[in-house]
XYZ file of C-alpha atoms in Angstrom:
647
model
C -146.361 3.913 -245.127
C -149.622 5.428 -246.414
C -152.860 4.713 -244.642
C -154.940 1.952 -246.199
C -158.197 2.253 -244.314
C -159.743 4.500 -246.956
C -158.702 2.106 -249.695
C -160.248 -0.816 -247.880
C -163.487 1.075 -247.396
C -163.691 2.184 -251.036
C -166.315 0.077 -252.750
C -166.854 -0.517 -256.455
C -169.421 1.688 -258.127
C -172.955 1.087 -256.996
C -175.182 -0.749 -259.432
C -178.823 -1.649 -259.079
C -179.732 -5.279 -258.482
C -181.319 -5.466 -261.939
C -178.166 -4.165 -263.605
C -175.983 -6.602 -261.684
C -178.171 -9.538 -262.666
C -178.227 -8.384 -266.298
C -174.455 -8.006 -266.374
C -174.008 -11.458 -264.855
C -176.374 -12.997 -267.414
C -174.529 -11.269 -270.267
C -171.174 -12.363 -268.871
C -172.353 -15.988 -268.814
C -174.034 -15.744 -272.221
C -172.391 -13.241 -274.623
C -175.009 -11.646 -276.842
C -177.667 -13.742 -275.050
C -177.284 -16.438 -277.718
C -178.240 -19.297 -275.389
C -180.974 -17.210 -273.774
C -182.539 -16.477 -277.165
C -182.468 -20.195 -277.952
C -184.200 -20.992 -274.672
C -186.830 -18.306 -275.333
C -187.503 -19.700 -278.824
C -188.037 -23.136 -277.321
C -190.244 -21.774 -274.541
C -192.597 -20.157 -277.082
C -192.409 -22.542 -280.051
C -192.945 -25.823 -278.190
C -196.291 -24.894 -276.550
C -197.408 -23.375 -279.872
C -196.597 -26.666 -281.601
C -198.425 -28.564 -278.857
C -201.517 -26.401 -279.310
C -201.566 -26.955 -283.086
C -201.076 -30.687 -282.592
C -203.902 -30.844 -280.079
C -206.292 -28.960 -282.376
C -205.546 -31.081 -285.450
C -205.686 -34.321 -283.440
C -209.100 -33.324 -282.056
C -210.354 -32.471 -285.554
C -209.323 -35.905 -286.934
C -210.313 -37.941 -283.889
C -206.760 -38.848 -282.838
C -205.749 -39.149 -279.180
C -204.912 -35.749 -277.750
C -201.642 -36.925 -276.205
C -200.516 -38.099 -279.646
C -201.173 -34.723 -281.258
C -199.400 -32.898 -278.433
C -196.297 -35.095 -278.617
C -195.975 -35.038 -282.410
C -196.654 -31.294 -282.447
C -193.932 -30.598 -279.877
C -191.172 -32.646 -281.525
C -190.545 -30.715 -284.804
C -190.880 -27.372 -283.005
C -188.333 -28.389 -280.410
C -185.807 -30.064 -282.710
C -185.759 -27.207 -285.236
C -185.274 -24.593 -282.499
C -182.355 -26.669 -281.268
C -180.506 -27.455 -284.510
C -181.412 -24.610 -286.890
C -179.495 -21.462 -285.991
C -178.903 -18.865 -288.693
C -178.271 -15.102 -288.503
C -180.564 -14.585 -291.522
C -184.282 -14.590 -290.719
C -185.173 -15.616 -294.272
C -182.812 -18.612 -294.263
C -184.067 -19.639 -290.834
C -187.659 -19.696 -292.078
C -186.706 -21.530 -295.270
C -184.642 -24.171 -293.461
C -187.400 -24.680 -290.891
C -190.072 -25.098 -293.561
C -187.926 -27.448 -295.663
C -187.594 -30.107 -292.959
C -191.317 -30.919 -293.119
C -190.545 -33.339 -295.961
C -187.853 -35.464 -294.248
C -189.793 -35.523 -290.970
C -193.063 -36.692 -292.539
C -191.343 -39.169 -294.874
C -189.338 -40.679 -292.004
C -192.443 -40.807 -289.795
C -194.510 -42.493 -292.495
C -191.700 -44.923 -293.316
C -191.322 -45.890 -289.679
C -195.069 -46.526 -289.363
C -195.065 -48.636 -292.541
C -192.094 -50.727 -291.370
C -193.606 -51.702 -288.018
C -194.358 -55.291 -289.190
C -190.767 -55.690 -290.417
C -188.769 -55.557 -287.197
C -185.363 -56.519 -288.610
C -185.551 -54.000 -291.444
C -186.650 -51.370 -288.967
C -183.566 -51.983 -286.830
C -181.206 -51.983 -289.815
C -182.611 -48.672 -291.000
C -181.736 -47.084 -287.639
C -178.090 -47.863 -288.319
C -178.306 -46.302 -291.790
C -180.107 -43.169 -290.603
C -177.673 -42.579 -287.758
C -174.753 -42.961 -290.168
C -176.334 -40.409 -292.505
C -177.013 -38.002 -289.639
C -173.341 -37.815 -288.650
C -171.987 -37.915 -292.199
C -174.322 -35.084 -293.264
C -172.449 -32.657 -290.993
C -169.975 -32.103 -293.846
C -172.623 -31.875 -296.582
C -173.940 -28.449 -295.669
C -176.525 -27.012 -293.289
C -179.578 -28.049 -295.342
C -178.482 -31.689 -295.526
C -177.558 -31.666 -291.839
C -181.010 -30.274 -290.947
C -182.779 -32.915 -293.025
C -180.751 -35.772 -291.522
C -181.234 -34.674 -287.903
C -184.965 -33.965 -288.255
C -185.514 -37.117 -290.328
C -183.947 -39.265 -287.615
C -186.211 -37.613 -285.024
C -189.280 -38.339 -287.175
C -188.220 -41.958 -287.569
C -187.868 -42.352 -283.806
C -191.336 -40.858 -283.279
C -192.894 -43.469 -285.566
C -190.797 -46.207 -284.002
C -191.854 -45.432 -280.446
C -195.574 -44.858 -281.026
C -197.896 -47.670 -282.170
C -199.624 -45.725 -284.940
C -201.939 -47.025 -287.694
C -201.055 -46.226 -291.300
C -204.258 -44.211 -291.631
C -202.849 -41.634 -289.209
C -200.064 -40.565 -291.581
C -202.061 -37.759 -293.231
C -203.327 -36.074 -290.039
C -199.929 -36.473 -288.410
C -198.350 -34.887 -291.480
C -200.702 -31.952 -291.017
C -199.671 -31.764 -287.353
C -196.006 -31.587 -288.363
C -196.688 -28.929 -291.010
C -198.777 -26.862 -288.589
C -196.140 -27.157 -285.862
C -193.390 -25.981 -288.208
C -195.598 -23.127 -289.443
C -196.126 -21.740 -285.946
C -192.426 -22.282 -285.214
C -191.547 -20.119 -288.210
C -193.999 -17.486 -286.964
C -192.409 -17.494 -283.503
C -188.932 -17.174 -284.974
C -190.040 -14.316 -287.207
C -191.416 -12.521 -284.163
C -188.106 -13.159 -282.356
C -185.953 -12.206 -285.325
C -182.403 -11.249 -284.317
C -181.423 -7.603 -284.032
C -177.704 -7.514 -284.975
C -177.111 -4.036 -283.577
C -178.685 -4.842 -280.227
C -176.904 -8.190 -280.109
C -173.594 -6.431 -280.706
C -174.244 -4.017 -277.847
C -175.225 -6.874 -275.551
C -172.091 -8.758 -276.567
C -169.961 -5.742 -275.737
C -171.665 -5.299 -272.368
C -171.189 -8.956 -271.453
C -167.545 -8.765 -272.485
C -167.012 -5.740 -270.246
C -168.885 -7.417 -267.375
C -166.627 -10.459 -267.587
C -163.597 -8.148 -267.515
C -164.952 -6.560 -264.346
C -164.992 -10.014 -262.732
C -161.277 -10.356 -263.493
C -160.567 -6.999 -261.872
C -162.696 -7.901 -258.839
C -160.727 -11.130 -258.463
C -157.498 -9.113 -258.720
C -158.714 -6.753 -255.969
C -159.515 -9.748 -253.754
C -156.036 -11.184 -254.357
C -154.310 -7.888 -253.530
C -156.406 -7.388 -250.395
C -155.955 -10.941 -249.072
C -152.244 -11.448 -249.707
C -151.268 -11.309 -246.016
C -153.121 -14.495 -245.036
C -151.616 -17.635 -246.701
C -154.919 -19.507 -247.030
C -156.760 -16.464 -248.402
C -153.832 -15.798 -250.726
C -154.017 -19.274 -252.276
C -157.801 -19.120 -252.625
C -157.880 -15.663 -254.204
C -155.058 -16.482 -256.625
C -156.963 -19.582 -257.772
C -160.053 -17.446 -258.245
C -158.056 -14.906 -260.244
C -156.588 -17.630 -262.450
C -160.037 -19.082 -263.155
C -161.423 -15.616 -263.933
C -158.630 -14.970 -266.416
C -159.193 -18.356 -268.094
C -162.904 -17.660 -268.472
C -162.207 -14.167 -269.755
C -159.824 -15.643 -272.306
C -162.567 -17.962 -273.575
C -165.195 -15.223 -273.748
C -162.735 -12.970 -275.624
C -162.278 -15.684 -278.251
C -166.034 -16.222 -278.385
C -166.779 -12.524 -278.841
C -164.116 -12.250 -281.532
C -165.751 -15.097 -283.430
C -169.258 -13.700 -282.929
C -168.333 -10.308 -284.341
C -167.509 -11.900 -287.697
C -171.106 -13.098 -287.979
C -173.002 -10.477 -286.025
C -174.797 -9.075 -289.060
C -173.784 -5.457 -288.515
C -172.478 -3.780 -291.656
C -169.860 -1.667 -289.919
C -167.536 -1.039 -292.890
C -164.333 0.539 -291.565
C -165.541 0.190 -287.973
C -165.463 -3.613 -288.251
C -161.699 -3.870 -288.008
C -161.782 -1.435 -285.105
C -164.244 -3.699 -283.295
C -161.752 -6.492 -283.717
C -158.932 -4.329 -282.354
C -161.000 -3.075 -279.428
C -161.866 -6.617 -278.327
C -158.202 -7.544 -278.472
C -156.947 -4.381 -276.765
C -159.518 -4.582 -273.953
C -158.834 -8.263 -273.385
C -155.081 -7.729 -273.424
C -155.217 -4.798 -271.001
C -157.490 -6.493 -268.460
C -155.672 -9.814 -268.687
C -152.335 -8.061 -268.111
C -153.820 -6.202 -265.143
C -154.891 -9.525 -263.654
C -151.502 -11.047 -264.419
C -149.714 -8.062 -262.866
C -151.825 -8.222 -259.699
C -151.049 -11.929 -259.343
C -147.343 -11.232 -259.886
C -147.326 -8.581 -257.146
C -148.884 -11.035 -254.715
C -146.667 -13.967 -255.685
C -143.559 -11.776 -255.710
C -144.280 -10.705 -252.141
C -144.630 -7.003 -252.857
C -144.935 -4.836 -249.710
C -148.413 -4.021 -248.469
C -148.095 -0.316 -249.354
C -147.384 -1.246 -252.994
C -150.274 -3.682 -253.091
C -152.655 -1.093 -251.633
C -151.558 1.430 -254.248
C -152.472 -1.078 -256.967
C -155.684 -1.947 -255.140
C -156.709 1.720 -255.088
C -156.082 2.029 -258.834
C -158.138 -1.091 -259.586
C -160.954 0.195 -257.391
C -161.128 3.449 -259.358
C -161.648 1.484 -262.587
C -164.271 -0.766 -261.008
C -166.129 2.178 -259.510
C -165.969 4.594 -262.450
C -165.364 2.437 -265.529
C -162.472 1.756 -267.882
C -162.579 5.316 -269.250
C -161.056 6.417 -265.910
C -158.019 4.214 -266.463
C -155.667 7.161 -266.904
C -156.773 8.615 -263.567
C -156.155 5.201 -262.003
C -152.686 5.068 -263.587
C -151.769 8.502 -262.177
C -153.050 7.456 -258.751
C -151.018 4.246 -258.871
C -147.786 5.992 -259.846
C -148.306 8.785 -257.305
C -148.973 6.387 -254.429
C -146.127 4.117 -255.467
C -143.755 7.068 -255.733
C -143.912 7.723 -251.975
C -143.200 4.098 -250.999
C -139.670 2.874 -250.135
C -139.848 0.374 -253.016
C -139.895 3.212 -255.577
C -136.265 4.100 -254.795
C -135.074 0.979 -256.637
C -135.621 1.842 -260.294
C -134.455 -1.538 -261.557
C -136.495 -3.743 -259.236
C -139.123 -6.147 -260.461
C -141.732 -4.398 -258.325
C -141.079 -1.108 -260.109
C -141.328 -2.812 -263.499
C -144.649 -4.433 -262.518
C -146.116 -1.146 -261.268
C -145.122 0.677 -264.448
C -146.617 -2.136 -266.509
C -149.888 -1.860 -264.600
C -149.945 1.907 -265.158
C -149.389 1.455 -268.902
C -152.213 -1.096 -269.139
C -154.567 1.174 -267.170
C -153.840 3.953 -269.675
C -154.512 1.570 -272.588
C -157.750 0.510 -270.912
C -158.852 4.131 -270.774
C -158.172 4.540 -274.512
C -160.169 1.409 -275.332
C -163.031 2.412 -273.021
C -163.399 5.845 -274.606
C -163.356 4.377 -278.112
C -165.972 1.754 -277.159
C -168.377 4.543 -276.207
C -167.714 6.490 -279.403
C -168.082 3.454 -281.630
C -171.361 2.477 -279.978
C -172.996 5.588 -281.429
C -171.292 5.289 -284.818
C -172.343 1.747 -285.691
C -175.196 1.487 -288.211
C -178.328 -0.224 -286.998
C -178.857 -2.325 -290.133
C -176.527 -4.271 -292.365
C -175.532 -7.522 -294.009
C -172.396 -8.575 -292.191
C -169.153 -7.527 -290.551
C -166.519 -7.560 -293.323
C -163.445 -8.783 -291.474
C -161.930 -12.205 -290.922
C -160.993 -13.695 -287.580
C -158.886 -16.751 -286.834
C -161.440 -17.784 -284.215
C -164.035 -20.304 -285.413
C -167.120 -20.985 -283.307
C -169.076 -24.212 -282.953
C -172.258 -24.172 -280.902
C -171.522 -20.659 -279.661
C -168.077 -21.573 -278.319
C -164.587 -21.625 -279.867
C -163.845 -24.919 -281.587
C -161.570 -27.217 -279.649
C -160.273 -30.471 -281.079
C -161.985 -30.351 -284.502
C -159.148 -28.684 -286.499
C -156.555 -30.835 -284.742
C -158.458 -34.025 -285.521
C -158.746 -32.913 -289.145
C -154.950 -32.539 -289.247
C -154.502 -35.975 -287.700
C -156.786 -37.566 -290.288
C -155.173 -35.704 -293.191
C -151.614 -36.580 -292.178
C -151.983 -39.770 -290.155
C -152.204 -43.446 -291.105
C -155.785 -43.087 -292.384
C -155.053 -40.367 -294.959
C -155.421 -42.827 -297.861
C -159.013 -43.473 -296.822
C -159.836 -39.767 -297.363
C -161.578 -39.687 -294.008
C -163.120 -36.539 -292.597
C -163.985 -36.028 -288.950
C -167.724 -36.319 -289.684
C -167.305 -39.485 -291.796
C -165.158 -41.095 -289.087
C -167.829 -40.330 -286.485
C -170.527 -41.685 -288.817
C -168.653 -44.999 -289.145
C -168.276 -45.157 -285.363
C -172.006 -44.508 -284.929
C -173.054 -47.197 -287.404
C -170.797 -49.885 -285.884
C -171.677 -48.945 -282.296
C -175.435 -49.018 -282.954
C -175.135 -52.364 -284.741
C -173.506 -53.740 -281.578
C -175.778 -52.013 -279.078
C -179.141 -52.893 -280.625
C -179.059 -56.660 -279.935
C -177.643 -56.077 -276.436
C -180.344 -53.524 -275.651
C -183.032 -55.842 -277.037
C -181.897 -58.557 -274.633
C -181.827 -56.076 -271.745
C -185.227 -54.457 -272.409
C -186.763 -55.233 -275.771
C -189.482 -52.588 -275.633
C -187.062 -49.704 -275.087
C -183.931 -50.754 -276.954
C -183.760 -47.272 -278.450
C -182.302 -45.964 -275.180
C -179.056 -47.717 -276.070
C -179.167 -46.158 -279.544
C -179.681 -42.719 -278.016
C -176.717 -43.378 -275.710
C -174.521 -43.922 -278.774
C -175.869 -40.863 -280.559
C -175.482 -38.584 -277.549
C -171.887 -39.516 -276.792
C -170.718 -39.171 -280.410
C -172.576 -35.934 -281.197
C -170.304 -32.909 -280.899
C -167.292 -34.903 -279.646
C -164.102 -35.896 -281.428
C -161.614 -37.433 -279.014
C -161.935 -40.352 -276.610
C -161.522 -38.028 -273.633
C -164.373 -35.812 -274.822
C -166.641 -38.817 -275.294
C -165.907 -40.240 -271.864
C -166.556 -36.842 -270.261
C -169.849 -36.470 -272.109
C -170.925 -39.976 -271.094
C -170.205 -39.140 -267.453
C -172.176 -35.896 -267.729
C -175.033 -37.871 -269.279
C -174.966 -40.330 -266.369
C -174.919 -37.599 -263.706
C -177.736 -35.716 -265.430
C -179.829 -38.883 -265.725
C -179.427 -39.685 -262.019
C -180.320 -36.149 -260.900
C -183.163 -35.812 -263.401
C -184.517 -39.238 -262.512
C -184.639 -38.421 -258.801
C -186.441 -35.134 -259.465
C -188.715 -36.633 -262.126
C -189.868 -39.534 -259.937
C -190.712 -37.146 -257.092
C -192.661 -34.850 -259.448
C -194.615 -37.749 -260.935
C -195.701 -38.840 -257.465
C -196.558 -35.270 -256.470
C -198.315 -34.069 -259.621
C -199.348 -37.321 -261.284
C -201.657 -37.085 -264.299
C -204.436 -35.135 -262.651
C -202.975 -31.710 -263.516
C -202.215 -31.737 -267.263
C -201.804 -27.958 -267.524
C -199.213 -27.957 -264.747
C -197.382 -30.751 -266.550
C -197.424 -28.883 -269.873
C -195.989 -25.734 -268.272
C -193.393 -27.814 -266.460
C -192.358 -29.600 -269.673
C -192.018 -26.380 -271.667
C -189.984 -24.628 -268.967
C -187.673 -27.602 -268.511
C -187.049 -27.903 -272.252
C -186.177 -24.195 -272.366
C -183.804 -24.511 -269.406
C -182.241 -27.600 -270.964
C -181.753 -25.762 -274.255
C -179.882 -23.027 -272.386
C -177.522 -25.589 -270.884
C -177.168 -27.684 -274.038
C -174.072 -25.882 -275.343
C -172.308 -25.466 -272.010
C -173.531 -27.578 -269.088
C -174.578 -30.827 -270.723
C -175.561 -32.499 -267.446
C -178.197 -29.764 -266.978
C -179.698 -30.592 -270.367
C -179.702 -34.325 -269.559
C -181.367 -33.754 -266.186
C -184.122 -31.554 -267.662
C -184.758 -34.049 -270.455
C -185.127 -36.962 -268.030
C -187.617 -35.015 -265.902
C -189.646 -34.303 -269.053
C -189.564 -37.959 -270.069
C -190.853 -38.968 -266.636
C -193.913 -36.774 -267.216
C -194.420 -38.184 -270.734
C -194.201 -41.786 -269.537
C -196.607 -41.015 -266.703
C -199.254 -39.775 -269.154
C -198.652 -42.738 -271.477
C -199.289 -45.124 -268.585
C -195.889 -46.829 -268.771
C -194.103 -45.097 -265.888
C -192.543 -47.148 -263.089
C -189.909 -46.304 -260.492
C -187.513 -48.748 -262.166
C -187.833 -46.999 -265.531
C -185.080 -44.426 -264.965
C -182.480 -46.921 -263.642
C -183.118 -49.025 -266.746
C -182.739 -45.964 -268.956
C -179.483 -45.082 -267.222
C -178.158 -48.613 -267.741
C -178.991 -48.644 -271.460
C -177.681 -45.104 -271.991
C -174.380 -46.008 -270.342
C -174.266 -49.244 -272.349
C -174.574 -47.252 -275.566
C -172.001 -44.724 -274.353
C -169.504 -47.427 -273.372
C -169.828 -49.229 -276.706
C -169.451 -45.924 -278.595
C -166.246 -45.094 -276.697
C -164.806 -48.575 -277.277
C -165.636 -48.494 -280.982
C -164.078 -45.047 -281.412
C -160.912 -46.318 -279.690
C -160.667 -49.390 -281.953
C -162.033 -48.300 -285.344
C -159.878 -45.704 -287.130
C -158.045 -44.999 -283.851
C -156.000 -41.852 -283.357
C -153.572 -41.894 -280.450
C -154.081 -39.211 -277.831
C -150.366 -38.390 -277.831
C -150.480 -37.921 -281.613
C -153.388 -35.484 -281.269
C -151.510 -33.562 -278.571
C -148.371 -33.402 -280.725
C -150.389 -31.938 -283.594
C -151.990 -29.421 -281.241
C -148.549 -28.373 -280.022
C -147.360 -28.055 -283.609
C -150.360 -25.877 -284.526
C -149.575 -23.603 -281.617
C -145.894 -23.376 -282.548
C -146.859 -22.505 -286.127
C -149.107 -19.720 -284.809
C -146.309 -18.443 -282.554
C -143.866 -18.538 -285.475
C -146.256 -16.488 -287.606
C -146.563 -13.966 -284.775
C -142.786 -13.656 -284.405
C -142.346 -13.224 -288.158
C -145.036 -10.544 -288.172
C -143.271 -8.853 -285.279
C -140.159 -8.352 -287.407
C -142.101 -7.387 -290.495
C -142.355 -10.738 -292.298
C -145.545 -12.428 -293.457
C -145.572 -16.178 -292.902
C -148.403 -16.592 -295.426
C -146.322 -15.033 -298.191
C -143.211 -17.181 -297.787
C -141.785 -18.751 -300.937
C -139.289 -21.478 -301.744
C -135.531 -21.244 -301.377
C -135.086 -20.072 -304.952
C -137.200 -17.031 -304.245
C -135.704 -16.290 -300.861
C -133.808 -13.176 -301.997
C -136.854 -11.717 -303.748
C -139.005 -12.425 -300.691
C -136.493 -10.703 -298.426
C -136.368 -7.614 -300.637
C -140.172 -7.492 -300.872
C -140.576 -7.796 -297.126
C -138.033 -5.011 -296.596
C -139.865 -2.746 -299.046
C -143.191 -3.435 -297.344
C -141.849 -3.170 -293.812
C -144.254 -0.323 -293.135
C -147.232 -2.571 -293.972
C -146.734 -5.236 -291.356
C -149.277 -8.010 -290.862
C -151.695 -7.194 -288.073
C -150.056 -8.301 -284.827
C -153.430 -8.445 -283.123
C -154.712 -11.034 -285.607
C -151.515 -13.054 -285.266
C -151.735 -12.898 -281.491
C -155.386 -13.905 -281.572
C -154.423 -16.908 -283.723
C -151.980 -17.897 -280.967
C -154.804 -17.585 -278.431
C -157.055 -19.802 -280.549
C -154.305 -22.416 -280.952
C -153.692 -22.370 -277.196
C -157.405 -22.891 -276.563
C -157.355 -25.893 -278.912
C -154.319 -27.307 -277.109
C -156.119 -26.960 -273.784
C -159.125 -28.746 -275.299
C -157.125 -31.859 -276.177
C -155.213 -31.780 -272.878
C -158.363 -31.630 -270.768
C -158.477 -34.825 -268.662
C -161.402 -37.256 -268.535
C -161.718 -36.732 -264.785
C -160.000 -34.032 -262.736
C -158.069 -35.345 -259.739
C -157.635 -33.122 -256.653
C -153.927 -34.002 -256.568
C -153.390 -33.045 -260.202
C -152.867 -36.575 -261.538
C -151.980 -36.708 -265.247
C -152.656 -32.960 -265.475
C -149.118 -32.322 -264.181
C -147.587 -33.656 -267.399
C -150.149 -31.683 -269.413
C -149.137 -28.520 -267.565
C -145.533 -29.123 -268.623
C -146.725 -29.519 -272.222
C -148.578 -26.181 -272.017
C -145.448 -24.518 -270.661
């Protein structure tokens, strides 16, 4: 048996602390999309506050009013307007000045008419959700208009303040456009950052594989490291889908290199995922320690020197395995696994070398990457249940109503708000809008009952944590340090923006801390304020979930069946492509002979197996999205049946 001490002492390649932190940030945020959003918020919100303060002082309005109105349009546009084109970003940001000011003025004018004011909330919330299918400009106007209406609803403003407040909004949007022009996206740099984050996430999979191979002798360590490896592979799978979708909109005009980018993402993902799978199989199969240490040494070479040394790692693996007793059995599973690992290490070397070459060949300017991908992104992540819900609506019992996912959500929002408003008025008449916000929050970006329950729970956890922190900060800082409060508010909004697309409870916690500071300066803060907000938020969330389960209901099992069918269709297309057929070009039975002859003639021009395989990955991700439980039980719970469905 070969000595293993050297292998155990061999460490991955040394990286500086700064490089490690950068790689970790890029692995968590491919292309720094969320980080850029947080930076926009961090700069645009204080700029909007400053403009609001200056205009309010010039017109004799209260300073706190100018600061609050100046911050709102800057913040909301940074959050909802995301466009790879700098010109379209500026145009969309400037265009929302009209709906914001009109909604603000209308809300101020309707203050004497309480009933009409409440009814209009229902209408505006319906329009906000329905506008999601009307295009980005309409969606921007609806979202910003609703925010402007809430501002006028919450602040007791005289009608004479409409003009100066309109100037505050216009000035805030102007400086927001300036900030976004200064932070204009660089597609080439974003592509390089995306590639680096993708590689960094792959390194985490290999590190988890090394830990699993090294800790296989101890049962407890073995279970823990295998769980870690499985989680790393799942996360790598998601980031591979995300990167594939981002490349289609990265803005780099790569011409013939675009398709190669697509292939490189797939090949790198496939190689690293198979290496992780192979390492797990060696451990689970009970491979001898000398075999595991041979694989560990090969993985360490790649971690220390990079994927371009994959061929060296493959030779090392085969050489070390060749002197073990297990190598004498050519037909054993262990031998097959080792040879598979060696092949994937060689493929990783090919992909790593081509990544470096392509990095220097890509143009630094361009209009767009001209290739299609089956991966569709929403909020910087692969879409989950949206396509499946669209299938359920198109083919289910509600197909005659011509419902879309956005229209169904809009109906849910209108009915839920109509129910919540009177209940919230009875609970706390001065802040009934908390119940409305609870409805809006739970329905926004969710499609199934499970998703809405999970989001409501995240909202509750974030409110509790943010309330505890916010109350402590109010008592510590108070209102005697306004500059400290302004810095705190801006930083928290930026941090919340970072977590908005991924860790929703973080966004909720940051928002509640900010609101505590706002209420403190308005003179309405009490220690019971946050518990009341939590109660009304959860009331709105509960009503929204109940309404979505009763109005235009779609059974969870039906959604899962459609997700399974979508995945089977994707697998079928992959199998057909594997034998030289194109599922998209199939014809009826009368044309079957002609189709067969055509496919035989074009056998050399097979559909791209990588694209077909990536479509299977996307369909599997969507299936996982609809199978995700409301609450995870340590014992597995209903997830056991879902695991059988995945299998």
